[in-house]
mmCIF file of C-alpha atoms and ligand atoms in Angstrom:
data_model
loop_
_atom_site.group_PDB
_atom_site.id
_atom_site.type_symbol
_atom_site.label_atom_id
_atom_site.label_comp_id
_atom_site.label_asym_id
_atom_site.label_seq_id
_atom_site.Cartn_x
_atom_site.Cartn_y
_atom_site.Cartn_z
ATOM 1 C CA UNK A 255 4.977 2.041 -22.709
ATOM 2 C CA UNK A 256 3.121 -1.181 -23.751
ATOM 3 C CA UNK A 257 1.240 -2.619 -20.689
ATOM 4 C CA UNK A 258 0.004 -6.279 -20.473
ATOM 5 C CA UNK A 259 -3.525 -7.154 -20.603
ATOM 6 C CA UNK A 260 -3.786 -7.935 -16.896
ATOM 7 C CA UNK A 261 -2.116 -4.646 -15.859
ATOM 8 C CA UNK A 262 -4.623 -2.796 -18.319
ATOM 9 C CA UNK A 263 -7.679 -4.364 -16.622
ATOM 10 C CA UNK A 264 -6.196 -3.308 -13.210
ATOM 11 C CA UNK A 265 -5.325 0.133 -14.180
ATOM 12 C CA UNK A 266 -8.826 0.563 -15.673
ATOM 13 C CA UNK A 267 -10.399 -0.319 -12.430
ATOM 14 C CA UNK A 268 -8.148 1.669 -10.356
ATOM 15 C CA UNK A 269 -8.549 4.793 -12.406
ATOM 16 C CA UNK A 270 -12.343 4.514 -12.436
ATOM 17 C CA UNK A 271 -12.322 4.159 -8.601
ATOM 18 C CA UNK A 272 -9.743 6.980 -8.518
ATOM 19 C CA UNK A 273 -11.975 9.241 -10.281
ATOM 20 C CA UNK A 274 -14.809 8.441 -7.814
ATOM 21 C CA UNK A 275 -12.461 8.992 -4.772
ATOM 22 C CA UNK A 276 -11.070 12.215 -6.370
ATOM 23 C CA UNK A 277 -14.615 13.733 -6.674
ATOM 24 C CA UNK A 278 -15.500 12.574 -3.080
ATOM 25 C CA UNK A 279 -12.115 14.165 -1.756
ATOM 26 C CA UNK A 280 -13.271 17.545 -3.108
ATOM 27 C CA UNK A 281 -16.456 17.269 -1.157
ATOM 28 C CA UNK A 282 -14.611 16.062 1.950
ATOM 29 C CA UNK A 283 -12.446 19.058 1.829
ATOM 30 C CA UNK A 284 -15.648 21.259 2.038
ATOM 31 C CA UNK A 285 -17.178 19.289 4.870
ATOM 32 C CA UNK A 286 -14.003 19.838 7.178
ATOM 33 C CA UNK A 287 -15.539 23.036 8.319
ATOM 34 C CA UNK A 288 -19.095 21.327 9.150
ATOM 35 C CA UNK A 289 -19.911 20.423 12.651
ATOM 36 C CA UNK A 290 -20.859 16.659 11.648
ATOM 37 C CA UNK A 291 -17.508 16.201 9.936
ATOM 38 C CA UNK A 292 -16.987 14.136 6.868
ATOM 39 C CA UNK A 293 -16.921 10.639 8.613
ATOM 40 C CA UNK A 294 -19.995 8.958 6.969
ATOM 41 C CA UNK A 295 -19.282 10.576 3.742
ATOM 42 C CA UNK A 296 -15.794 8.933 3.813
ATOM 43 C CA UNK A 297 -17.111 5.495 4.613
ATOM 44 C CA UNK A 298 -19.428 5.834 1.627
ATOM 45 C CA UNK A 299 -16.592 7.079 -0.616
ATOM 46 C CA UNK A 300 -14.573 4.028 0.554
ATOM 47 C CA UNK A 301 -17.448 1.333 -0.207
ATOM 48 C CA UNK A 302 -18.082 3.145 -3.573
ATOM 49 C CA UNK A 303 -14.747 2.868 -4.799
ATOM 50 C CA UNK A 304 -14.664 -0.770 -3.593
ATOM 51 C CA UNK A 305 -17.930 -1.516 -5.598
ATOM 52 C CA UNK A 306 -16.376 -0.018 -8.730
ATOM 53 C CA UNK A 307 -13.220 -2.174 -8.385
ATOM 54 C CA UNK A 308 -15.287 -5.215 -7.716
ATOM 55 C CA UNK A 309 -17.609 -4.535 -10.654
ATOM 56 C CA UNK A 310 -14.696 -3.629 -13.102
ATOM 57 C CA UNK A 311 -12.463 -6.778 -12.004
ATOM 58 C CA UNK A 312 -15.397 -9.281 -12.087
ATOM 59 C CA UNK A 313 -16.474 -8.068 -15.526
ATOM 60 C CA UNK A 314 -12.947 -8.444 -16.917
ATOM 61 C CA UNK A 315 -12.089 -11.897 -15.164
ATOM 62 C CA UNK A 316 -15.258 -13.694 -13.979
ATOM 63 C CA UNK A 317 -14.687 -16.340 -11.489
ATOM 64 C CA UNK A 318 -11.631 -14.890 -9.811
ATOM 65 C CA UNK A 319 -11.715 -14.760 -5.909
ATOM 66 C CA UNK A 320 -11.350 -11.675 -4.014
ATOM 67 C CA UNK A 321 -9.915 -10.397 -0.706
ATOM 68 C CA UNK A 322 -11.152 -6.923 -0.122
ATOM 69 C CA UNK A 323 -11.004 -4.654 2.833
ATOM 70 C CA UNK A 324 -14.779 -3.767 3.219
ATOM 71 C CA UNK A 325 -16.350 -7.118 1.755
ATOM 72 C CA UNK A 326 -13.745 -9.480 2.968
ATOM 73 C CA UNK A 327 -13.137 -12.702 1.259
ATOM 74 C CA UNK A 328 -15.286 -13.453 -1.703
ATOM 75 C CA UNK A 329 -14.803 -17.023 -3.248
ATOM 76 C CA UNK A 330 -14.614 -17.499 -7.029
ATOM 77 C CA UNK A 331 -14.946 -20.562 -9.289
ATOM 78 C CA UNK A 332 -11.256 -20.010 -10.185
ATOM 79 C CA UNK A 333 -9.106 -21.441 -7.327
ATOM 80 C CA UNK A 334 -5.850 -20.102 -8.977
ATOM 81 C CA UNK A 335 -6.484 -16.542 -8.993
ATOM 82 C CA UNK A 336 -7.269 -13.928 -6.166
ATOM 83 C CA UNK A 337 -7.655 -10.328 -6.266
ATOM 84 C CA UNK A 338 -6.281 -8.373 -3.153
ATOM 85 C CA UNK A 339 -7.880 -4.964 -2.823
ATOM 86 C CA UNK A 340 -7.766 -1.950 -0.637
ATOM 87 C CA UNK A 341 -10.082 0.591 -2.191
ATOM 88 C CA UNK A 342 -8.817 3.368 -0.016
ATOM 89 C CA UNK A 343 -5.507 3.206 1.765
ATOM 90 C CA UNK A 344 -5.063 6.238 3.700
ATOM 91 C CA UNK A 345 -8.437 6.743 5.306
ATOM 92 C CA UNK A 346 -7.320 9.041 7.907
ATOM 93 C CA UNK A 347 -5.608 11.362 5.436
ATOM 94 C CA UNK A 348 -8.640 11.268 2.990
ATOM 95 C CA UNK A 349 -10.862 12.399 5.959
ATOM 96 C CA UNK A 350 -8.668 15.348 6.950
ATOM 97 C CA UNK A 351 -8.278 16.386 3.422
ATOM 98 C CA UNK A 352 -4.511 15.263 3.313
ATOM 99 C CA UNK A 353 -3.912 14.329 -0.462
ATOM 100 C CA UNK A 354 -1.822 11.126 0.438
ATOM 101 C CA UNK A 355 -3.967 8.224 -0.048
ATOM 102 C CA UNK A 356 -4.211 5.426 -2.728
ATOM 103 C CA UNK A 357 -6.078 2.506 -4.221
ATOM 104 C CA UNK A 358 -4.188 -0.676 -4.107
ATOM 105 C CA UNK A 359 -4.829 -3.854 -6.176
ATOM 106 C CA UNK A 360 -2.837 -6.821 -6.477
ATOM 107 C CA UNK A 361 -3.280 -10.172 -8.305
ATOM 108 C CA UNK A 362 -2.345 -13.451 -6.726
ATOM 109 C CA UNK A 363 -1.719 -16.490 -8.818
ATOM 110 C CA UNK A 364 -1.312 -19.763 -6.921
ATOM 111 C CA UNK A 365 -0.507 -18.021 -3.828
ATOM 112 C CA UNK A 366 2.124 -15.617 -5.564
ATOM 113 C CA UNK A 367 1.414 -11.902 -6.181
ATOM 114 C CA UNK A 368 1.961 -11.591 -9.851
ATOM 115 C CA UNK A 369 0.785 -8.064 -10.585
ATOM 116 C CA UNK A 370 0.187 -4.928 -8.653
ATOM 117 C CA UNK A 371 -1.149 -1.524 -9.206
ATOM 118 C CA UNK A 372 -1.275 1.564 -6.645
ATOM 119 C CA UNK A 373 -2.765 4.709 -7.554
ATOM 120 C CA UNK A 374 -2.810 7.974 -5.878
ATOM 121 C CA UNK A 375 -5.803 10.131 -7.605
ATOM 122 C CA UNK A 376 -4.688 13.190 -5.873
ATOM 123 C CA UNK A 377 -1.287 13.449 -7.475
ATOM 124 C CA UNK A 378 -2.240 11.403 -10.380
ATOM 125 C CA UNK A 379 0.646 8.922 -9.859
ATOM 126 C CA UNK A 380 0.153 5.539 -11.197
ATOM 127 C CA UNK A 381 2.444 2.625 -9.884
ATOM 128 C CA UNK A 382 2.337 -0.585 -11.794
ATOM 129 C CA UNK A 383 4.376 -3.837 -11.464
ATOM 130 C CA UNK A 384 4.309 -7.195 -12.896
ATOM 131 C CA UNK A 385 6.322 -10.182 -11.850
ATOM 132 C CA UNK A 386 9.432 -10.344 -13.938
ATOM 133 C CA UNK A 387 8.483 -7.186 -15.762
ATOM 134 C CA UNK A 388 9.773 -4.390 -13.531
ATOM 135 C CA UNK A 389 8.069 -1.590 -11.755
ATOM 136 C CA UNK A 390 6.853 1.719 -13.183
ATOM 137 C CA UNK A 391 5.553 5.024 -12.133
ATOM 138 C CA UNK A 392 3.365 6.433 -14.969
ATOM 139 C CA UNK A 393 5.784 5.573 -17.739
ATOM 140 C CA UNK A 394 9.056 5.719 -15.732
ATOM 141 C CA UNK A 395 10.852 2.547 -14.824
ATOM 142 C CA UNK A 396 11.491 2.424 -11.066
ATOM 143 C CA UNK A 397 14.555 1.547 -9.000
ATOM 144 C CA UNK A 398 14.986 1.592 -5.236
ATOM 145 C CA UNK A 399 17.311 4.169 -3.951
ATOM 146 C CA UNK A 400 21.094 3.232 -3.865
ATOM 147 C CA UNK A 401 21.940 4.622 -0.380
ATOM 148 C CA UNK A 402 23.546 1.887 1.586
ATOM 149 C CA UNK A 403 24.216 3.568 5.059
ATOM 150 C CA UNK A 404 21.200 3.744 7.542
ATOM 151 C CA UNK A 405 22.827 7.208 8.573
ATOM 152 C CA UNK A 406 21.905 8.552 5.063
ATOM 153 C CA UNK A 407 18.411 6.921 5.044
ATOM 154 C CA UNK A 408 14.952 8.283 5.135
ATOM 155 C CA UNK A 409 12.574 5.674 6.140
ATOM 156 C CA UNK A 410 8.885 5.303 6.326
ATOM 157 C CA UNK A 411 6.712 3.737 9.037
ATOM 158 C CA UNK A 412 3.280 3.623 10.655
ATOM 159 C CA UNK A 413 2.573 4.821 14.146
ATOM 160 C CA UNK A 414 -0.172 3.278 16.070
ATOM 161 C CA UNK A 415 -2.774 5.602 17.509
ATOM 162 C CA UNK A 416 -5.595 5.743 20.030
ATOM 163 C CA UNK A 417 -7.702 2.441 19.680
ATOM 164 C CA UNK A 418 -4.660 0.615 18.375
ATOM 165 C CA UNK A 419 -2.494 -1.272 20.849
ATOM 166 C CA UNK A 420 1.302 -1.907 20.944
ATOM 167 C CA UNK A 421 2.284 1.736 21.536
ATOM 168 C CA UNK A 422 5.199 0.641 23.761
ATOM 169 C CA UNK A 423 6.594 -1.768 20.953
ATOM 170 C CA UNK A 424 6.254 1.169 18.475
ATOM 171 C CA UNK A 425 8.098 3.671 20.689
ATOM 172 C CA UNK A 426 11.111 1.278 21.360
ATOM 173 C CA UNK A 427 11.278 0.821 17.346
ATOM 174 C CA UNK A 428 11.100 4.644 16.833
ATOM 175 C CA UNK A 429 13.669 5.291 19.353
ATOM 176 C CA UNK A 430 16.074 3.127 17.721
ATOM 177 C CA UNK A 431 15.541 3.979 14.163
ATOM 178 C CA UNK A 432 15.477 7.707 14.862
ATOM 179 C CA UNK A 433 18.879 7.399 16.383
ATOM 180 C CA UNK A 434 20.472 5.619 13.227
ATOM 181 C CA UNK A 435 18.720 7.326 10.440
ATOM 182 C CA UNK A 436 18.520 10.798 8.488
ATOM 183 C CA UNK A 437 14.774 10.843 9.116
ATOM 184 C CA UNK A 438 11.589 9.042 9.578
ATOM 185 C CA UNK A 439 8.416 9.721 7.643
ATOM 186 C CA UNK A 440 4.741 8.637 8.440
ATOM 187 C CA UNK A 441 2.741 9.128 5.033
ATOM 188 C CA UNK A 442 -0.434 7.347 6.268
ATOM 189 C CA UNK A 443 -0.862 4.941 3.504
ATOM 190 C CA UNK A 444 1.036 1.918 3.570
ATOM 191 C CA UNK A 445 0.794 1.042 -0.119
ATOM 192 C CA UNK A 446 2.223 4.379 -0.905
ATOM 193 C CA UNK A 447 4.864 3.861 1.584
ATOM 194 C CA UNK A 448 6.049 0.755 -0.416
ATOM 195 C CA UNK A 449 5.450 2.594 -3.713
ATOM 196 C CA UNK A 450 7.696 5.368 -2.535
ATOM 197 C CA UNK A 451 10.462 2.863 -1.646
ATOM 198 C CA UNK A 452 10.240 1.347 -5.125
ATOM 199 C CA UNK A 453 10.567 4.899 -6.485
ATOM 200 C CA UNK A 454 13.625 5.776 -4.367
ATOM 201 C CA UNK A 455 11.873 8.433 -2.691
ATOM 202 C CA UNK A 456 12.288 6.748 0.652
ATOM 203 C CA UNK A 457 15.295 4.403 1.321
ATOM 204 C CA UNK A 458 13.157 1.874 3.604
ATOM 205 C CA UNK A 459 10.042 1.342 5.346
ATOM 206 C CA UNK A 460 8.797 -0.940 8.229
ATOM 207 C CA UNK A 461 5.478 -1.215 9.769
ATOM 208 C CA UNK A 462 3.702 -3.768 12.082
ATOM 209 C CA UNK A 463 0.138 -4.762 12.271
ATOM 210 C CA UNK A 464 -0.827 -4.487 8.652
ATOM 211 C CA UNK A 465 -3.297 -6.428 6.490
ATOM 212 C CA UNK A 466 -2.682 -8.484 3.177
ATOM 213 C CA UNK A 467 -4.423 -5.619 1.161
ATOM 214 C CA UNK A 468 -2.135 -2.787 2.569
ATOM 215 C CA UNK A 469 0.851 -4.940 1.513
ATOM 216 C CA UNK A 470 0.338 -7.248 -1.506
ATOM 217 C CA UNK A 471 0.731 -4.682 -4.417
ATOM 218 C CA UNK A 472 3.542 -2.706 -2.702
ATOM 219 C CA UNK A 473 5.505 -5.770 -2.016
ATOM 220 C CA UNK A 474 5.787 -6.597 -5.656
ATOM 221 C CA UNK A 475 6.400 -3.110 -6.493
ATOM 222 C CA UNK A 476 9.427 -2.805 -4.324
ATOM 223 C CA UNK A 477 10.950 -6.332 -5.525
ATOM 224 C CA UNK A 478 10.403 -5.445 -9.039
ATOM 225 C CA UNK A 479 12.237 -2.090 -8.428
ATOM 226 C CA UNK A 480 15.132 -4.319 -7.202
ATOM 227 C CA UNK A 481 14.370 -4.023 -3.542
ATOM 228 C CA UNK A 482 13.927 -6.394 -0.506
ATOM 229 C CA UNK A 483 10.956 -7.238 1.650
ATOM 230 C CA UNK A 484 10.616 -9.404 4.604
ATOM 231 C CA UNK A 485 8.575 -9.790 7.840
ATOM 232 C CA UNK A 486 10.158 -8.319 10.935
ATOM 233 C CA UNK A 487 11.784 -11.776 11.645
ATOM 234 C CA UNK A 488 13.518 -11.636 8.170
ATOM 235 C CA UNK A 489 11.060 -14.365 6.809
ATOM 236 C CA UNK A 490 8.428 -14.241 4.190
ATOM 237 C CA UNK A 491 5.252 -14.431 6.500
ATOM 238 C CA UNK A 492 4.235 -10.845 5.900
ATOM 239 C CA UNK A 493 0.737 -11.598 5.393
ATOM 240 C CA UNK A 494 0.264 -13.810 8.480
ATOM 241 C CA UNK A 495 2.416 -11.554 10.743
ATOM 242 C CA UNK A 496 1.093 -8.142 9.290
ATOM 243 C CA UNK A 497 4.687 -7.109 9.569
ATOM 244 C CA UNK A 498 7.071 -5.662 6.886
ATOM 245 C CA UNK A 499 10.542 -4.392 6.418
ATOM 246 C CA UNK A 500 11.625 -3.048 2.975
ATOM 247 C CA UNK A 501 14.568 -1.344 1.292
ATOM 248 C CA UNK A 502 17.550 -1.963 -0.904
ATOM 249 C CA UNK A 503 19.726 -5.019 0.086
ATOM 250 C CA UNK A 504 21.839 -3.107 2.774
ATOM 251 C CA UNK A 505 18.930 -0.992 4.224
ATOM 252 C CA UNK A 506 16.683 -3.767 4.475
ATOM 253 C CA UNK A 507 19.300 -5.713 6.470
ATOM 254 C CA UNK A 508 20.301 -2.794 8.727
ATOM 255 C CA UNK A 509 16.655 -1.673 9.367
ATOM 256 C CA UNK A 510 15.792 -5.216 10.287
ATOM 257 C CA UNK A 511 18.592 -5.513 12.724
ATOM 258 C CA UNK A 512 17.684 -2.096 14.220
ATOM 259 C CA UNK A 513 13.956 -2.816 14.751
ATOM 260 C CA UNK A 514 14.714 -6.253 16.216
ATOM 261 C CA UNK A 515 16.446 -4.657 19.199
ATOM 262 C CA UNK A 516 14.479 -5.384 22.226
ATOM 263 C CA UNK A 517 14.878 -2.146 24.029
HETATM 264 C C1 LIG B 863 -4.029 2.245 6.997
HETATM 265 C C2 LIG B 863 -2.794 2.862 6.281
HETATM 266 C C3 LIG B 863 -1.832 3.256 7.155
HETATM 267 C C4 LIG B 863 -1.409 2.232 8.286
HETATM 268 C C5 LIG B 863 -2.397 1.578 8.938
HETATM 269 C C6 LIG B 863 -3.378 1.118 7.860
HETATM 270 P P1 LIG B 863 -6.435 2.345 5.824
HETATM 271 O O1 LIG B 863 -4.826 1.508 5.995
HETATM 272 O O2 LIG B 863 -2.186 1.917 5.320
HETATM 273 O O3 LIG B 863 -0.616 3.846 6.657
HETATM 274 O O4 LIG B 863 -0.489 2.904 9.150
HETATM 275 O O5 LIG B 863 -2.110 0.640 9.759
HETATM 276 O O6 LIG B 863 -4.605 0.339 8.369
HETATM 277 O O7 LIG B 863 -7.043 1.990 7.135
HETATM 278 O O8 LIG B 863 -6.204 3.766 5.590
HETATM 279 O O9 LIG B 863 -6.965 1.314 4.662
HETATM 280 CA CA1 LIG B 864 -5.168 0.046 4.286
HETATM 281 CA CA1 LIG B 865 -8.663 0.944 3.382
#
């Protein structure tokens, strides 16, 4: 499969950071049994991956701006382009030795996401998408699942935990969705949740309180696989609201209606 120059740049950065994360993940698995636990080690792994991505992308496209989870916003000379990066999405899984985590890199041009790469180094699954060019997992073209009834659908979500608020709202949404679907999954990496929707592994996904770096590449992935994404009000303010609902046209619509129920 021939990839465009920009996707190649992003893939190279993701794979290099992925090799670093994979090495550190091996060590984290050893540290599980130590009393201190792997906490500090994981923060270092996260920062190291971000450094690698920042260095690779700045070398290939000098002047582009960045929005990265650890560094925050980094201005560039080029005001048309911005990289949106989560160097490790699924930190809790990584910390616990669960091999479901990813690197997410998106390129925004004039405020529009035009390219996205999501890489799970533990499973060596590489998701790529370019606006108008389709979405792929490794070399396979992706298409969202065709199921049209919520009652047949398996949907992903995120569940807030200790230290995060909104437990009441999340419980209401879970109650309503569990009563109407064939199953709910909580993978622990929002970028991979969206990649799984693009790949037809999950029929839908919704979550609240996310950041642009969790969402940017995944939104493009779902759309390029023929799916729909919106915020929880059905609009397009996903970054500002931190909310997302995704699926094929029918599942997206039905899921939206279900999570909007007040009680
Ligand atoms: C988290 C993951 C998780 C989602 C959290 C995010 P992080 O990102 O995407 O699935 O439920 O809200 O913060 O912290 O692992 O980069
Ligand atoms: Ca994240
Ligand atoms: Ca992260």
